[in-house]
Coordinates of C-alpha atoms in Angstrom, one line a residue:
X4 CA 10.5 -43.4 -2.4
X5 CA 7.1 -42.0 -4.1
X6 CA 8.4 -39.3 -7.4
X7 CA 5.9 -36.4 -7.9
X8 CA 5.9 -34.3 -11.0
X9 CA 4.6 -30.6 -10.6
X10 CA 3.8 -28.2 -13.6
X11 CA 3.1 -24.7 -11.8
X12 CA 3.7 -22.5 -15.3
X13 CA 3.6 -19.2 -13.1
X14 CA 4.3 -17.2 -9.8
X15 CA 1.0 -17.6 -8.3
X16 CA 1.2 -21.3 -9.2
X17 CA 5.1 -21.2 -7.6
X18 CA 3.8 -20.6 -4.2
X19 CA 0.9 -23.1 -4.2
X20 CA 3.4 -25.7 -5.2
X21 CA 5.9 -24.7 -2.5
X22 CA 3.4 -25.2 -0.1
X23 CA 2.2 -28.7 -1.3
X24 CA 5.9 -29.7 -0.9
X25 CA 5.8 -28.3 2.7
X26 CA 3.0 -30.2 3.8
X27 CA 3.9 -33.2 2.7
X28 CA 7.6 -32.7 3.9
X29 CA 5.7 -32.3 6.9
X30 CA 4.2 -35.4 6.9
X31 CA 7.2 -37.0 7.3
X32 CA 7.2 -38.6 3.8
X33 CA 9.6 -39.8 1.7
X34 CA 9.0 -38.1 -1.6
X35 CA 11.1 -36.3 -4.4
X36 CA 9.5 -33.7 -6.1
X37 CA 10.4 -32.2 -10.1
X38 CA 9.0 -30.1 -12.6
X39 CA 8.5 -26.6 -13.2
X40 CA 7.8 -23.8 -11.0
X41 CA 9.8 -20.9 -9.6
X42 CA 12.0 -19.6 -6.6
X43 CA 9.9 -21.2 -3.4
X44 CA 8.8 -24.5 -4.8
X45 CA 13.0 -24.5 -5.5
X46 CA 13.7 -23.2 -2.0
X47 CA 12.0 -26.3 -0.9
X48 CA 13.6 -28.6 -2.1
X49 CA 12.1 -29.4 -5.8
X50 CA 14.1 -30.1 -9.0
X51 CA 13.5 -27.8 -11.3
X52 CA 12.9 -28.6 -15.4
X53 CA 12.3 -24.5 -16.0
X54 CA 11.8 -22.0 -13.7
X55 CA 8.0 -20.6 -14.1
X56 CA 9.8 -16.9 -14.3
X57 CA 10.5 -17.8 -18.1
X58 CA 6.4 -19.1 -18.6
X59 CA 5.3 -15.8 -16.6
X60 CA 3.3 -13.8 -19.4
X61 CA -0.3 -13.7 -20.5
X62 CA -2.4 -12.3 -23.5
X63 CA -2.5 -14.1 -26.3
X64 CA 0.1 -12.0 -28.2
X65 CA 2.5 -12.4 -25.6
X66 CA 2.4 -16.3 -25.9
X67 CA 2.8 -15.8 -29.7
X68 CA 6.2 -13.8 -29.2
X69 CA 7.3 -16.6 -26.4
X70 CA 6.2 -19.3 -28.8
X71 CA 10.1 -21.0 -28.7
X72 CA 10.2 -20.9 -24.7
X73 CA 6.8 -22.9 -25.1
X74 CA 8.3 -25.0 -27.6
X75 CA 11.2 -25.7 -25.2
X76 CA 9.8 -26.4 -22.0
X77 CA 6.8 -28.8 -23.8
X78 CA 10.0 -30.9 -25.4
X79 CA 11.5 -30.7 -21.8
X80 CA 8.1 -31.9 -19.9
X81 CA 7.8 -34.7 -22.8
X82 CA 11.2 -36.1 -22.8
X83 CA 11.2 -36.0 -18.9
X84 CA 7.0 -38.4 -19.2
X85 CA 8.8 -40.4 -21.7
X86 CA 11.5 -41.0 -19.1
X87 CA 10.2 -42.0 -16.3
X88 CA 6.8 -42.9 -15.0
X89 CA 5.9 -40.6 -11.9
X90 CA 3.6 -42.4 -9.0
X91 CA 1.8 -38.9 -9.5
X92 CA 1.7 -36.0 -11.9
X93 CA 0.0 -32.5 -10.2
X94 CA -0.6 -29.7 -12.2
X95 CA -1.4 -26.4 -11.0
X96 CA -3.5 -23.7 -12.7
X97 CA -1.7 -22.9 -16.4
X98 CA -4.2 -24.6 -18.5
X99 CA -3.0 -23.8 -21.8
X100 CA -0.3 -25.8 -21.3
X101 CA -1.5 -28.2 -18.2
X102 CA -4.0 -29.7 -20.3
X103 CA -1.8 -30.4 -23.0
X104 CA 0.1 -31.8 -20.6
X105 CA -2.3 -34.1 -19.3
X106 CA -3.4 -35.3 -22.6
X107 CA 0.1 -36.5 -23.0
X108 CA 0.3 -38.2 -19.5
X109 CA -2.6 -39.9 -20.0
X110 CA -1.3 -42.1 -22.4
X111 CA 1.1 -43.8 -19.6
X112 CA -1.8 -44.1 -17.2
X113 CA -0.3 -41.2 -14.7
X114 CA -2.5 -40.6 -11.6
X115 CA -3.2 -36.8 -12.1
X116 CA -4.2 -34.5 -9.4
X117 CA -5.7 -31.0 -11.3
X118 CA -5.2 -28.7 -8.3
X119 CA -6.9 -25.3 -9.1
X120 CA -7.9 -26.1 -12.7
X121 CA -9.0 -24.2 -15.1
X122 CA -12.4 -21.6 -15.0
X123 CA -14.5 -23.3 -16.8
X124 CA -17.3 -21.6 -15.1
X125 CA -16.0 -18.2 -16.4
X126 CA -15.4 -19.4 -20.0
X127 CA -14.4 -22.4 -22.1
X128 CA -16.6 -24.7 -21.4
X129 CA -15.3 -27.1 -24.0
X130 CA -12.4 -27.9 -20.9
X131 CA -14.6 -29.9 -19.1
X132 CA -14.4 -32.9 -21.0
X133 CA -10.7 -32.7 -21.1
X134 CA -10.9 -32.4 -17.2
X135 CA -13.2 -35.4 -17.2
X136 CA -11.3 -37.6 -19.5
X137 CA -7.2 -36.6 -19.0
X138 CA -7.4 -36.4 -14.7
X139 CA -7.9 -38.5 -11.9
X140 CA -8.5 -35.8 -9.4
X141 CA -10.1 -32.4 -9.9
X142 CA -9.2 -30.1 -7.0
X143 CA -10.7 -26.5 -7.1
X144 CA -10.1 -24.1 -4.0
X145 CA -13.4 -21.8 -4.5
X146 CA -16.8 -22.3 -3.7
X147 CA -18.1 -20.9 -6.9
X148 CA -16.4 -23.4 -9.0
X149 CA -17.5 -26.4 -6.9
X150 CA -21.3 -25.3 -7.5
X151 CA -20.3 -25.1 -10.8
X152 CA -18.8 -28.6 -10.6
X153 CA -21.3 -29.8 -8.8
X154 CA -24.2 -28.5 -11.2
X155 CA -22.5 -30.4 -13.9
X156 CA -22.1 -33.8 -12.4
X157 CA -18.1 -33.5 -12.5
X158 CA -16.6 -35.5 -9.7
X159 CA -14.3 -33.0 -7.8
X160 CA -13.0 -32.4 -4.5
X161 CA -13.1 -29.4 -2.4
X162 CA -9.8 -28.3 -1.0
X163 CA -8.8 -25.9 1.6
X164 CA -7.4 -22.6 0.3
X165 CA -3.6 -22.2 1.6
X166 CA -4.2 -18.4 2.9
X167 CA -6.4 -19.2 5.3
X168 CA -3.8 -20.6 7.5
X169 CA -1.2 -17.9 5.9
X170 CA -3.1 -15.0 6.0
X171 CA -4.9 -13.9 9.5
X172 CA -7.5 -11.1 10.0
X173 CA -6.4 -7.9 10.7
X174 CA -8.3 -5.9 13.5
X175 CA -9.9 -2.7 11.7
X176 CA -8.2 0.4 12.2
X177 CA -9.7 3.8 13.1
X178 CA -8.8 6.6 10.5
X179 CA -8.2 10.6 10.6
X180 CA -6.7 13.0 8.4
X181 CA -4.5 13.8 11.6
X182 CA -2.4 10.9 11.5
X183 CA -1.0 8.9 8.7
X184 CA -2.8 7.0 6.5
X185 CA -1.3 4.2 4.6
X186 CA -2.2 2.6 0.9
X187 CA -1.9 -0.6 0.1
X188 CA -0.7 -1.3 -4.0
X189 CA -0.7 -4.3 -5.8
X190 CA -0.5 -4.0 -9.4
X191 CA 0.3 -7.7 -10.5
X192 CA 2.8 -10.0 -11.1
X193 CA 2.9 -9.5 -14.9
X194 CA 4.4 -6.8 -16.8
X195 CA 1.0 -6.0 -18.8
X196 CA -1.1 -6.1 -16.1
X197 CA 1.4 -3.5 -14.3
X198 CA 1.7 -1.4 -17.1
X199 CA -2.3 -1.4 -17.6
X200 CA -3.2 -0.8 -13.7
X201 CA 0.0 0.7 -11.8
X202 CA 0.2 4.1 -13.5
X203 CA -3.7 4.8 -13.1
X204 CA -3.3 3.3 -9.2
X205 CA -0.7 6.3 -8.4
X206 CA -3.0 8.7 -10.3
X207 CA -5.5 7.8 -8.0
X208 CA -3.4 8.4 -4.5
X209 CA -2.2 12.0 -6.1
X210 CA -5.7 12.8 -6.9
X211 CA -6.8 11.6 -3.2
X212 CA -4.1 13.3 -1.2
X213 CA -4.8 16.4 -3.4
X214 CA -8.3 16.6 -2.7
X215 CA -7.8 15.8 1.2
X216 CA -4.5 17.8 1.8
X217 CA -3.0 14.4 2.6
X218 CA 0.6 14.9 1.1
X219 CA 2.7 14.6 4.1
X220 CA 0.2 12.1 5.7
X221 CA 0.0 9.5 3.2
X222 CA 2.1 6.6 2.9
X223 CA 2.4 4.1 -0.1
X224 CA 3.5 0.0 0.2
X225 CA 3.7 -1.6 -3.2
X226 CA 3.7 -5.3 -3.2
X227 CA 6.3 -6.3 -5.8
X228 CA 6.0 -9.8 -7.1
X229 CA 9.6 -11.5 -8.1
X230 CA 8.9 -11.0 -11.9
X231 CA 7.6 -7.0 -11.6
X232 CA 10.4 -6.2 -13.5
X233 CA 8.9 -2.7 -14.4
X234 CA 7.8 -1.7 -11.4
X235 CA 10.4 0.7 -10.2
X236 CA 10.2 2.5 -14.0
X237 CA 7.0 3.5 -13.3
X238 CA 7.6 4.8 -9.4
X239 CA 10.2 7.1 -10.7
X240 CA 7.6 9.0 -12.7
X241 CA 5.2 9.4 -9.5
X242 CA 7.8 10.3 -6.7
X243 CA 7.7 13.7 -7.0
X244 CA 4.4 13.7 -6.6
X245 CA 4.4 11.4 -3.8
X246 CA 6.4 11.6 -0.7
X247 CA 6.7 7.8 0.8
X248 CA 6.6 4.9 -1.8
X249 CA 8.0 1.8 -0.3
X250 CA 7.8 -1.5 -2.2
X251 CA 8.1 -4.7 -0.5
X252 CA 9.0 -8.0 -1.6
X253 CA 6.2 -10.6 -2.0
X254 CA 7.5 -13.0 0.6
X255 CA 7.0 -9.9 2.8
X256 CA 3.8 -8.9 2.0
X257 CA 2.3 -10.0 5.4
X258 CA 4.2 -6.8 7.2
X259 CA 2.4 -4.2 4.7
X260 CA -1.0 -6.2 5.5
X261 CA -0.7 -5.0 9.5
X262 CA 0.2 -1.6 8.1
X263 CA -2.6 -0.8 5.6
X264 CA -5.7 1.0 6.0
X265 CA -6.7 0.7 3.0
X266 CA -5.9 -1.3 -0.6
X267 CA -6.1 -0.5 -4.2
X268 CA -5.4 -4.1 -5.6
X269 CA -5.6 -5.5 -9.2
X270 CA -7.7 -8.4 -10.0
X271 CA -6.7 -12.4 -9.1
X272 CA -5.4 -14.0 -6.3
X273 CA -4.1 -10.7 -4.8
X274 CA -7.3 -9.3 -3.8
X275 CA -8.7 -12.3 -2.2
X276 CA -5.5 -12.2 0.0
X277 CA -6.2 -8.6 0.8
X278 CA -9.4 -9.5 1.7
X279 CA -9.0 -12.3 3.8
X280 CA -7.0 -10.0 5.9
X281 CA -9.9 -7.9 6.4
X282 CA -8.5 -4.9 4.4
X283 CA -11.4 -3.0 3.1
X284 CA -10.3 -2.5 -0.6
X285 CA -11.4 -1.7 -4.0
X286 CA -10.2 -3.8 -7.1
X287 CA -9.4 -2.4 -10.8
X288 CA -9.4 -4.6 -14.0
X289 CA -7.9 -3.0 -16.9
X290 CA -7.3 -5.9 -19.9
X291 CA -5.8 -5.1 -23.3
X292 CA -7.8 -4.5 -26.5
X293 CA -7.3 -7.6 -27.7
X294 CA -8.6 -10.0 -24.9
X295 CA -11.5 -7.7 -24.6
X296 CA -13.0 -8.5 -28.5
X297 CA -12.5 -12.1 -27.8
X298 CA -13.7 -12.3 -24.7
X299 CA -17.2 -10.4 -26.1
X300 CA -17.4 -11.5 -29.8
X301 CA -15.6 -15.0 -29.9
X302 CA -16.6 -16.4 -26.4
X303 CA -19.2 -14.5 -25.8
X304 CA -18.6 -14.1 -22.4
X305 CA -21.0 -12.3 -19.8
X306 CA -19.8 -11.9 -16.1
X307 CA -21.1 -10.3 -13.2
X308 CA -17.9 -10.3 -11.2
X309 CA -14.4 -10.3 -11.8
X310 CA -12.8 -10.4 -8.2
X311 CA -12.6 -13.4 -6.0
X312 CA -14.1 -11.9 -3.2
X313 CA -17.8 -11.4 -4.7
X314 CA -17.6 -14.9 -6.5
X315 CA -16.8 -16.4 -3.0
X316 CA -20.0 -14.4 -1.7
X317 CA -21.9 -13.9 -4.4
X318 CA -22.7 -10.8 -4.3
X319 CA -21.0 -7.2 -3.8
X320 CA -18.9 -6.4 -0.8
X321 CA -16.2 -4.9 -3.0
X322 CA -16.1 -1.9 -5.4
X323 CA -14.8 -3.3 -8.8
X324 CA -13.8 -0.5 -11.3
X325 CA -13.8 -2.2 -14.6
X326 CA -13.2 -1.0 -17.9
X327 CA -16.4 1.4 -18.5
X328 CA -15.6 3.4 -15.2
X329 CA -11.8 2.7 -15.5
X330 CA -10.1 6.4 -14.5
X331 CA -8.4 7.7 -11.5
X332 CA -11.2 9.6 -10.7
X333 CA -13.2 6.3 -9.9
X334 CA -10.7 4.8 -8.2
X335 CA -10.1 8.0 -5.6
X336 CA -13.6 7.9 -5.0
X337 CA -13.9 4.6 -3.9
X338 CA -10.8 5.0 -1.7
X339 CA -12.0 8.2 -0.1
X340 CA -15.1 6.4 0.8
X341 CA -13.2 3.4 1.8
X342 CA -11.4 5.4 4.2
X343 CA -13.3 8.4 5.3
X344 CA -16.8 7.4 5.8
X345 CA -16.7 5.4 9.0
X346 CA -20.2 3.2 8.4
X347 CA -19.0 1.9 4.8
X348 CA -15.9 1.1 6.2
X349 CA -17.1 -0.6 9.1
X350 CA -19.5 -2.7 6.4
X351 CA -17.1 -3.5 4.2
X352 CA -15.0 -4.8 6.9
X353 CA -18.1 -6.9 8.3
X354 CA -18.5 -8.4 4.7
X355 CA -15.1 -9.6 4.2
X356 CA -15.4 -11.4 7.2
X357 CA -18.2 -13.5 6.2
X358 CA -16.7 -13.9 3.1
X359 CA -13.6 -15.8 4.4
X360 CA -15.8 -17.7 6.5
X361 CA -17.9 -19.1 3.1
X362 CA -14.5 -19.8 2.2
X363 CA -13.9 -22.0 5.0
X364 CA -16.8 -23.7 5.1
X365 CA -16.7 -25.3 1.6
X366 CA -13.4 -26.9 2.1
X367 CA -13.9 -30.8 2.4
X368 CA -10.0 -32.0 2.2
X369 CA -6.5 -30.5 2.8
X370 CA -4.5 -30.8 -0.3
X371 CA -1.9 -32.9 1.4
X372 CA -4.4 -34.9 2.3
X373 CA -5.7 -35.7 -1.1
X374 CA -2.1 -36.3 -2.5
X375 CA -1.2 -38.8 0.4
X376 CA -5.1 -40.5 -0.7
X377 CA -4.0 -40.1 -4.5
X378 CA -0.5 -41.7 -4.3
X379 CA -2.1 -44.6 -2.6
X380 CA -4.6 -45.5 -5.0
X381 CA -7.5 -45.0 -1.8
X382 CA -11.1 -44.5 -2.5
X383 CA -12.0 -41.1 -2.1
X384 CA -15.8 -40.2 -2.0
X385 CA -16.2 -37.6 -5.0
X386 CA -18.4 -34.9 -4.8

């Protein structure tokens, strides 16, 4: 029996690795899986070091308060390396800690697989030799980051991204003030990014149903992840303003998709989702004082784009409202156009569409695939 080790620090992470272990159950092979990840990777049928819920924070002043849980799960990881040798370690997004990780690994001569790793071609630059020299396998999911790859001479390989065979495109509905329209939330998984983006998201539906007479035609679906913790706090303070607020569970996200006309979605994995559906959206990036200096003074980094569906493109088929144009006034203007101007909708529509299909076409390998290649020590051609 082959032993895999998988280090998915958060939610996002969770669900790739629970899909990993599905297609390789699905292979018929005979394979146990450990590590650390959450509630679906566990629901599957992995043993579990940590559960990712307790690794689920970001900013660098929340790692500083959660320095002992770090501490903690690092001793856990090492003692369990030190154990036992794994025929292959795969580590999944997290980089703070999964390079540390695969430093360590390295010196037993694990095979590691680096399945969505790090964005180096956003910032930290530095990574890429630790990429180079502490993995095996280097398995981005995005076609920006395999140009990127690919402009650098690092060996990686393209693999498919798993919402295109979870997610399916939505036909585009026709809207009217006459009948109901429905909204489409999703503020994040962590409880800074809701507090940052959530409040300013409801603003933005009072301030549209205000300005169209839409109060008893306007229905809310918030997406809550299984760490949103905080989420219900801040729909108390907006329910009185707004009639229908339903929240749905992650895992059922797929039933709001058919429902909305429309989404208001933060930045990440969530808004590529949305958008591989075919749900014309805009997408609002709020970040915390903090980030922002270093992210300007000590990295020094300059971006175009901050959601997934213009990288994928490379260019602009969705409205982002960033932090110079962050208010709830932006963000019910780019709704109201998104829902009542028929030819921008119809565009934006169009343009996701050939957006997933760039998505599709870059894919060279099925992540299964590679792992079953990887555990047997096969050639693979590198790109």
């Amino acid at each position: 029996m082959s032993n895999i080790f998988i280090i998915a620090g958060d939610s996002s992470g969770d669900i790739y690795a629970a899909d990993l272990i599905q297609r390789m159950k699905a292979k018929n092979d005979i394979i146990s899986f450990e590590g650390i990840a959450g509630d679906a990777a566990l629901k599957e049928g992995m043993k579990l070091w940590v559960h990712s819920k307790n690794l689920n924070f970001m900013g660098f002043w929340e790692v500083f308060k959660n320095y002992k849980i770090l501490r903690k799960t690092w001793k856990k990881i090492t003692q369990h390396l030190n154990r036992k040798k794994p025929d292959l370690l795969v580590l999944i997004d997290y980089p703070g800690l999964n390079l540390l990780v695969a430093k360590y690994a390295k010196k037993y001569n694990i095979r590691i697989v680096y399945y969505i790793p790090p964005q180096v071609w956003f910032w930290k630059q530095g990574r890429i030799k630790k990429l180079r020299k502490y993995t095996d396998y280097i398995a981005p999911i995005y076609p920006h980051e395999s140009s990127f790859f690919e402009n650098k001479g690092v060996p990686h390989f393209p693999v498919k991204h798993i919402s295109l065979d979870k997610i399916f495109i939505e036909q585009l509905s026709e809207v009217s003030k006459d009948k109901k329209i429905n909204i489409l939330c999703m503020p994040g998984s962590r409880k800074l990014e809701i507090d940052n983006n959530f409040p300013e998201m409801l603003s933005a539906v009072i301030n549209l149903q205000e300005r169209h007479n839409l109060k008893n035609n306007l229905e809310v679906f918030v997406i809550k992840a299984q760490t949103s913790s905080n989420l219900e706090e801040i729909i108390d303070l907006y329910k009185k303003d707004i009639k229908k607020i339903n929240i749905i569970p992650f895992d059922q996200k797929e039933l709001a998709f058919k429902k909305a006309h429309v989404g208001c979605i933060s930045s990440g994995t969530a808004c590529l989702e949305v958008a591989l559906a075919g749900i014309p959206l805009v997408v609002i990036y709020k970040a915390n004082l903090l980030f922002k200096i270093l992210l300007k003074y000590v990295y020094q980094v300059k971006f175009k784009w901050i959601s997934l569906p213009n990288l994928i493109a490379q260019k602009d088929i969705i409205q982002e409202i960033k932090e110079t144009s962050f208010s709830e006034n932006a963000i019910s203007n780019a709704l109201s156009k998104l829902i009542f101007d028929a030819k921008h909708r119809k565009q934006s529509y169009t343009s996701l569409l050939e957006m997933r299909s760039t998505l599709e076409k870059t894919a060279k390998y099925n992540i299964d695939d590679l792992i079953t290649l990887a555990l047997n020590k096969d050639k693979l051609q590198k790109l």
